[in-house]
Amino acid sequence: MPLARRSLLKSASLSLLGLTALPPFLARAAEALPTGRRKVLVTLFLRGGADGLSLVPPVGDPDYHRLRPNLALGAPGTGDGSALRLDDTFGLHPGLAPLLPWWKEGALAAVHAVGLPQPVRSHFDAQDFVESGTPGVKATRDGYLNRALAALPTEATASAFRAVALQPTLPRALAGDAPALALESLERFRLLAPGRTGPISFDSLYAAAVDEALRSTGLETSSALSHVADKRLADQPPHHGAAYPRSPLGRRLQDLARLIHADVGLQLAATESGGWDTHILQGRERGPFTQRAKDLGESLAAFATDLGPRLEEVLVVVLTEFGRTARENGNRGTDHGTGGTVLLLGGKVRGGRVLGPWKGLAEPYLLDGRDVPSLTDLRAVLAEALMTHCGLATTEPVFPGLGSPPTLPGLLGG
Amino acid sequence: MKPFGPLGVGDNVMDVTPHRTALWCVVALVAVGCTSTSKTPSPSAAPTVATLVLPDTGWSEDQRALHALRRLAYGPSPQDWAEVRRSGVAHWMALQLHPQHLPDDAVAARLEPLSTLRLSTEELMTRYPPLRQQARELGFPLESPEDRRELAMMLGTDALPRRVSADLMAQKLIRAVESRHQLQEVLVDFWFNHFNVSAEKGPVRWMVTSYERDAIRPHVFGRFRDLLGATARHPAMLFYLDNWTSVRDGFEPLRRGRLPPAFRKNARGLNENYARELLELHTLGVDGGYTQEDVREVARVFTGWSLNRPRLAPAFVFRADAHDPDEKRVLGSPIASGGEKEGEQVLDMLARHPSTARFLATKLARKFVSDEPPATLVDRLAQVFLDSDGELRAVYAALFTSPEFWSDAAWSAKTKTPLELVASSLRALGGTTDGGPPLARAVERMGEPLYRAPAPTGYPEHATPWVNAGALVSRLNFALALAADRVRGTEVDVKTLLPRPWPEDTGTLVDTLALRLLYEPLSPQTRATLLAALEPGEDGRMPDGEVRPVDLRRAAGLLLGSPEFQKQ
């Protein structure tokens, strides 16, 4: 069978053959699902360095208000636009209000002070290190999600939808030798043939390709195209009355939910949202940051509603390249910092709480006197998601040097 | 697959009378030849260039012509096919190795309107400053994405930094499609990728124009050492791999003095990034026999190689006070204290190292021969590199005259990168392009945003990362749109590819078109698929016996989207 052979060849070349046989306790997760249904990991990258201290503000910490006289959100109940209560220390940005029900029912958690092991304050370098999965090593060719794809157990039938990026081009994290699909949108995933004659058969065009990789990929592509067309995937209405915002992120997550509902064999998905680099006039309960937060909150809440009970099979990790300075700057914005915030939604997340170590914003705890430090390695968060949720046996090929086995932060429960 | 002569081999061409095919070719090629000879000097008038002696591997001259155009060029175009056939493969290749003897006025004229290509980095930064800076100067509030869009509209694209990137991408696409110096363009792409920098990293965006024009392009036929030295000192590389802020341990920037603020902030000791990639990616290769200690020592050597005014008028500067003056040891050799000269000494050493020779020989063989090139070839090329002291033209010549280059194993062995696919499609159709955003976006959709490869490794040269379902759909959609002349800024006319009158039956017509685009006969499977997609009727005849008009554009689109055309 060509598809299996192809993945075998790939695995062999990566010396990963030994990893495809999983210890039973790890394989359990994947096996428990009906055919075509797998645990799905979704990564949502907030590009630009999202301000975690505004997403999940420590409104109970007096230092927060001291450092951010113009930007700090009010403590819960202090009037319009104040934060929503999470616990004694933390609140939720009002833009994320649509997500509060999931927090209360324990399906949503936040992790503060997450970042790269060493501070990297350039967007380019920090995003590169997050996505290559090898901080400090610039020459890594492929992305951590692509290596995870090669290392995760596969089923006998390959699916072109096993790894999907809901964006026009593959992100660095998914780039590499293992096949992954970039989808601008389901609506546009079809052959756009001008003219008037009969249908084009991708299948037969590629069925006899001499080149083995082209032939097998051609067949995968063909089946993916007909799947989307035959089931009219792009037209499927959301389940459970979910209402997505009409934003790029909303549309992408809606397409993603369609793929999950259609059981196309999706395992890893990646998408992103831009505009988080808020140096100037970031705003408090209004302004550019709030617009981004609202879009994020509404899109994710619609996604979770749409998935309904299936949210347990899906884990969404919302991440960013770095947090922002604890102190606001002279332009009522914030600059590039270090420790940031991760949101976890779905799966078996130990939700309804802020996870991970947190020392507060007092002067001695700030890195270089300015940043929330990185107290939880972002790779460890992703490693836990891949191991516990997806059944990855070892993270060594995915995050070399993280430790084997790595120390997991304990974000997901049983 | 056993290669066969690309044109006129009757046995393999289904339903095509060999004589008829050959005749049409001759007619078409002579016509093209006439128009182009009026503009270009005939081969006899060209200056004498030592021709290449090609090994006899049993290939026909046609097969050689096709292979040469697929590897030393972005695929065959009607003009270049005619030129290769007229001057002979060996002579054409020799001229490609000496492009200074080959006038390219038409392309020079096409590049004329892209004025940013001729500006210095300082001029680019002054004339096309970041949007945020323009907003500040105008007192325009920039709070939301809508504000950004509004200001961008007000200013117009000609005042925005994206003009710089757009011109740069446009020249690359125009040159790939239309330049007569095809090998030079293939090599500029190869060496840029070898010494990759990304326009995404801060001010590098304004530096890439000069980087390609001043550091890469002048040296691709020269000595490797010159290429290496030019990249090492270029602001784009110094910024991209952070060496400009790499300083000796214990260095404290003077409180006063005109230092770039970012230098003051970030210059905190040794930064090994450039040193590591210099060894791993630019010269010795990852298995080239160096240690982490060598990386550190090389980083110490390059302390003080820095920049003045990186965001306004970036220029190389050696900061003696930031340089580590103590003795270093690189690859077992002592490097005497010599300030800026130490770096040059290390570059000398690296450029002549046997590991560098082997690493570059492997990369060139992978680029021009196959993803897994034969070891014998790599050995020979590495030896030529060492014997010629890194004379790149000598290495290319050895490569192009090697039996491995002309072997059956190399035939159609490479999968086209997105850029290669886009350029070769336009060339096959005999099209022209302004290289504008729609074409650049097509390359991006297939996975290769130009000048924006994030990692210093550049884009991969082997096939696997390019072959995935999303990319195949993008490739086929591009082919269909292009052949239908629906890519803005690009002009093609499929009809000009066919002789008049058109062949009567669809089968012959498809075969003829296939020969014009692929320059070899179709596989039976692709042919059958094409026919099925073109004519719902039995043999293309309407009930009254009239020939059904064939959708030529769709046929051409399918040919360019076929698996055969993805290979070169």
PDB file of C-alpha atoms in Angstrom, chain A residues 6 10 121-122 124-125 128-129 136-141 160 168-170 172 176-177 179-182 184 188-211 213-214 217-218 220-221 224-225 277 279-281 287-288 291-292 368 370, chain B residues 1 132 142-146 198 200-201 240-242 265 268 273 276-277 280-281 415 444-445 447 449 453-460 462 464-465 467-470 472-473 476-477 480-481 484 486 525-526 529-530 532-536 548-551 554 558 561-563 566-567:
ATOM      1  CA  ARG A   6       5.654   6.202   2.250  1.00  0.00           C
ATOM      2  CA  LYS A  10       9.935   8.446   6.232  1.00  0.00           C
ATOM      3  CA  ARG A 121      12.904  39.795  22.624  1.00  0.00           C
ATOM      4  CA  SER A 122      12.872  39.800  18.832  1.00  0.00           C
ATOM      5  CA  PHE A 124      11.339  36.953  14.515  1.00  0.00           C
ATOM      6  CA  ASP A 125      13.757  34.986  16.650  1.00  0.00           C
ATOM      7  CA  ASP A 128      11.338  30.950  15.155  1.00  0.00           C
ATOM      8  CA  PHE A 129      12.529  29.289  18.359  1.00  0.00           C
ATOM      9  CA  GLY A 136      18.945  28.911  20.659  1.00  0.00           C
ATOM     10  CA  VAL A 137      19.503  26.631  17.648  1.00  0.00           C
ATOM     11  CA  LYS A 138      18.844  28.546  14.477  1.00  0.00           C
ATOM     12  CA  ALA A 139      19.694  25.912  11.898  1.00  0.00           C
ATOM     13  CA  THR A 140      16.805  23.545  12.644  1.00  0.00           C
ATOM     14  CA  ARG A 141      15.102  22.885   9.340  1.00  0.00           C
ATOM     15  CA  ALA A 160      -4.281  14.174   3.899  1.00  0.00           C
ATOM     16  CA  PRO A 168      -2.640  30.260   3.525  1.00  0.00           C
ATOM     17  CA  THR A 169       0.825  28.765   3.988  1.00  0.00           C
ATOM     18  CA  LEU A 170       2.238  26.179   6.336  1.00  0.00           C
ATOM     19  CA  ARG A 172       7.193  27.065  10.463  1.00  0.00           C
ATOM     20  CA  GLY A 176       9.202  19.582   7.229  1.00  0.00           C
ATOM     21  CA  ASP A 177       9.264  16.162   5.633  1.00  0.00           C
ATOM     22  CA  PRO A 179       3.069  15.709   4.890  1.00  0.00           C
ATOM     23  CA  ALA A 180       0.932  18.535   6.223  1.00  0.00           C
ATOM     24  CA  LEU A 181      -1.758  20.519   4.514  1.00  0.00           C
ATOM     25  CA  ALA A 182      -2.201  24.279   4.484  1.00  0.00           C
ATOM     26  CA  GLU A 184      -6.706  28.886   3.288  1.00  0.00           C
ATOM     27  CA  ARG A 188     -11.151  27.400  -1.480  1.00  0.00           C
ATOM     28  CA  PHE A 189      -9.878  23.846  -1.173  1.00  0.00           C
ATOM     29  CA  ARG A 190     -10.984  22.741  -4.621  1.00  0.00           C
ATOM     30  CA  LEU A 191      -9.863  22.874  -8.187  1.00  0.00           C
ATOM     31  CA  LEU A 192     -10.705  26.234  -9.675  1.00  0.00           C
ATOM     32  CA  ALA A 193     -11.053  25.190 -13.278  1.00  0.00           C
ATOM     33  CA  PRO A 194     -12.118  27.868 -15.687  1.00  0.00           C
ATOM     34  CA  GLY A 195     -13.824  26.714 -18.864  1.00  0.00           C
ATOM     35  CA  ARG A 196     -16.796  24.639 -19.722  1.00  0.00           C
ATOM     36  CA  THR A 197     -15.832  21.000 -20.217  1.00  0.00           C
ATOM     37  CA  GLY A 198     -16.060  18.002 -17.913  1.00  0.00           C
ATOM     38  CA  PRO A 199     -14.713  17.609 -14.406  1.00  0.00           C
ATOM     39  CA  ILE A 200     -11.036  17.214 -13.769  1.00  0.00           C
ATOM     40  CA  SER A 201      -9.962  14.017 -12.146  1.00  0.00           C
ATOM     41  CA  PHE A 202      -7.045  14.749  -9.881  1.00  0.00           C
ATOM     42  CA  ASP A 203      -7.034  11.085  -9.073  1.00  0.00           C
ATOM     43  CA  SER A 204      -6.369   9.821 -12.552  1.00  0.00           C
ATOM     44  CA  LEU A 205      -4.007  12.691 -13.348  1.00  0.00           C
ATOM     45  CA  TYR A 206      -1.679  11.563 -10.572  1.00  0.00           C
ATOM     46  CA  ALA A 207      -2.489   7.834 -10.381  1.00  0.00           C
ATOM     47  CA  ALA A 208       0.260   6.837 -12.785  1.00  0.00           C
ATOM     48  CA  ALA A 209       2.906   9.364 -11.791  1.00  0.00           C
ATOM     49  CA  VAL A 210       6.306   7.752 -12.024  1.00  0.00           C
ATOM     50  CA  ASP A 211       7.430   9.623  -8.955  1.00  0.00           C
ATOM     51  CA  ALA A 213       5.899  10.703  -3.601  1.00  0.00           C
ATOM     52  CA  LEU A 214       3.914  12.588  -6.228  1.00  0.00           C
ATOM     53  CA  THR A 217       0.401  12.536  -2.396  1.00  0.00           C
ATOM     54  CA  GLY A 218      -1.717  12.917  -5.502  1.00  0.00           C
ATOM     55  CA  GLU A 220      -4.217  11.614  -0.816  1.00  0.00           C
ATOM     56  CA  THR A 221      -5.016  14.989  -2.334  1.00  0.00           C
ATOM     57  CA  ALA A 224      -9.199  14.922   0.412  1.00  0.00           C
ATOM     58  CA  LEU A 225     -10.685  17.008  -2.387  1.00  0.00           C
ATOM     59  CA  ASP A 277       2.120  43.700  19.157  1.00  0.00           C
ATOM     60  CA  HIS A 279       3.413  49.114  21.710  1.00  0.00           C
ATOM     61  CA  ILE A 280       1.202  52.165  21.458  1.00  0.00           C
ATOM     62  CA  LEU A 281      -2.187  53.046  22.971  1.00  0.00           C
ATOM     63  CA  GLY A 287      -8.941  49.852  22.010  1.00  0.00           C
ATOM     64  CA  PRO A 288      -6.866  47.547  19.832  1.00  0.00           C
ATOM     65  CA  GLN A 291     -10.628  44.124  19.841  1.00  0.00           C
ATOM     66  CA  ARG A 292      -8.149  41.255  19.533  1.00  0.00           C
ATOM     67  CA  ASP A 368      15.980  42.433  34.251  1.00  0.00           C
ATOM     68  CA  ARG A 370      11.063  44.627  33.590  1.00  0.00           C
TER      69      ARG A 370
ATOM     70  CA  MET B   1      12.376   5.139 -16.400  1.00  0.00           C
ATOM     71  CA  ARG B 132       4.727  53.749  12.180  1.00  0.00           C
ATOM     72  CA  LEU B 142      -2.207  54.530  14.520  1.00  0.00           C
ATOM     73  CA  GLU B 143      -4.328  52.633  16.994  1.00  0.00           C
ATOM     74  CA  SER B 144      -6.163  49.970  15.067  1.00  0.00           C
ATOM     75  CA  PRO B 145      -5.718  47.818  11.989  1.00  0.00           C
ATOM     76  CA  GLU B 146      -8.225  50.146  10.299  1.00  0.00           C
ATOM     77  CA  SER B 198      15.111  36.666   6.001  1.00  0.00           C
ATOM     78  CA  GLU B 200      11.067  39.285   8.039  1.00  0.00           C
ATOM     79  CA  LYS B 201      13.651  40.149  10.663  1.00  0.00           C
ATOM     80  CA  TYR B 240      20.173  38.573  10.702  1.00  0.00           C
ATOM     81  CA  LEU B 241      22.570  36.378  12.679  1.00  0.00           C
ATOM     82  CA  ASP B 242      23.128  38.992  15.405  1.00  0.00           C
ATOM     83  CA  LYS B 265      21.013  47.361  24.813  1.00  0.00           C
ATOM     84  CA  ARG B 268      26.151  41.832  26.335  1.00  0.00           C
ATOM     85  CA  ASN B 273      24.854  32.673  16.194  1.00  0.00           C
ATOM     86  CA  ARG B 276      27.781  28.566  14.455  1.00  0.00           C
ATOM     87  CA  GLU B 277      26.005  29.006  11.123  1.00  0.00           C
ATOM     88  CA  GLU B 280      27.533  24.524  10.052  1.00  0.00           C
ATOM     89  CA  LEU B 281      25.757  26.036   7.069  1.00  0.00           C
ATOM     90  CA  THR B 415      10.983  17.806  -8.102  1.00  0.00           C
ATOM     91  CA  GLU B 444       3.938  31.804  -1.619  1.00  0.00           C
ATOM     92  CA  ARG B 445       0.778  29.663  -1.680  1.00  0.00           C
ATOM     93  CA  GLY B 447       4.976  27.218   0.296  1.00  0.00           C
ATOM     94  CA  PRO B 449       7.382  33.076   0.246  1.00  0.00           C
ATOM     95  CA  ALA B 453      12.629  31.691   4.546  1.00  0.00           C
ATOM     96  CA  PRO B 454      12.873  32.055   8.320  1.00  0.00           C
ATOM     97  CA  ALA B 455      15.779  29.733   9.114  1.00  0.00           C
ATOM     98  CA  PRO B 456      19.386  30.300   8.062  1.00  0.00           C
ATOM     99  CA  THR B 457      19.148  26.938   6.289  1.00  0.00           C
ATOM    100  CA  GLY B 458      17.072  28.601   3.562  1.00  0.00           C
ATOM    101  CA  TYR B 459      14.474  26.599   1.670  1.00  0.00           C
ATOM    102  CA  PRO B 460      14.935  22.857   1.327  1.00  0.00           C
ATOM    103  CA  HIS B 462      15.037  18.017  -1.614  1.00  0.00           C
ATOM    104  CA  THR B 464       9.585  15.895   0.299  1.00  0.00           C
ATOM    105  CA  PRO B 465       8.725  19.217   1.962  1.00  0.00           C
ATOM    106  CA  VAL B 467       5.073  17.584  -2.050  1.00  0.00           C
ATOM    107  CA  ASN B 468       1.919  17.778   0.039  1.00  0.00           C
ATOM    108  CA  ALA B 469      -1.777  17.866  -0.664  1.00  0.00           C
ATOM    109  CA  GLY B 470      -2.239  21.597  -0.173  1.00  0.00           C
ATOM    110  CA  LEU B 472      -0.459  20.066  -5.155  1.00  0.00           C
ATOM    111  CA  VAL B 473      -3.872  21.731  -5.230  1.00  0.00           C
ATOM    112  CA  LEU B 476      -2.753  22.643 -10.268  1.00  0.00           C
ATOM    113  CA  ASN B 477      -4.920  25.703  -9.599  1.00  0.00           C
ATOM    114  CA  LEU B 480      -5.144  26.239 -14.744  1.00  0.00           C
ATOM    115  CA  ALA B 481      -5.325  29.956 -13.974  1.00  0.00           C
ATOM    116  CA  ALA B 484      -6.270  30.662 -18.996  1.00  0.00           C
ATOM    117  CA  ARG B 486      -5.989  34.758 -15.474  1.00  0.00           C
ATOM    118  CA  GLN B 525      -2.242   7.753 -18.279  1.00  0.00           C
ATOM    119  CA  THR B 526      -1.887  11.535 -18.296  1.00  0.00           C
ATOM    120  CA  THR B 529      -6.943  11.820 -18.261  1.00  0.00           C
ATOM    121  CA  LEU B 530      -6.494  14.906 -20.365  1.00  0.00           C
ATOM    122  CA  ALA B 532     -11.356  12.657 -20.652  1.00  0.00           C
ATOM    123  CA  ALA B 533     -11.285  16.135 -19.171  1.00  0.00           C
ATOM    124  CA  LEU B 534     -11.448  17.734 -22.600  1.00  0.00           C
ATOM    125  CA  GLU B 535     -14.066  15.887 -24.556  1.00  0.00           C
ATOM    126  CA  PRO B 536     -17.158  14.347 -23.084  1.00  0.00           C
ATOM    127  CA  ARG B 548     -15.694  20.121 -31.289  1.00  0.00           C
ATOM    128  CA  PRO B 549     -13.689  23.157 -30.280  1.00  0.00           C
ATOM    129  CA  VAL B 550     -11.192  21.967 -27.724  1.00  0.00           C
ATOM    130  CA  ASP B 551     -10.583  23.976 -24.597  1.00  0.00           C
ATOM    131  CA  ARG B 554      -7.647  23.860 -19.965  1.00  0.00           C
ATOM    132  CA  LEU B 558      -3.674  20.276 -17.025  1.00  0.00           C
ATOM    133  CA  GLY B 561      -0.372  20.637 -13.478  1.00  0.00           C
ATOM    134  CA  SER B 562       0.509  17.087 -14.486  1.00  0.00           C
ATOM    135  CA  PRO B 563       2.949  15.022 -12.460  1.00  0.00           C
ATOM    136  CA  GLN B 566       6.378  18.812 -11.550  1.00  0.00           C
ATOM    137  CA  LYS B 567       9.677  17.111 -12.342  1.00  0.00           C
TER     138      LYS B 567
END
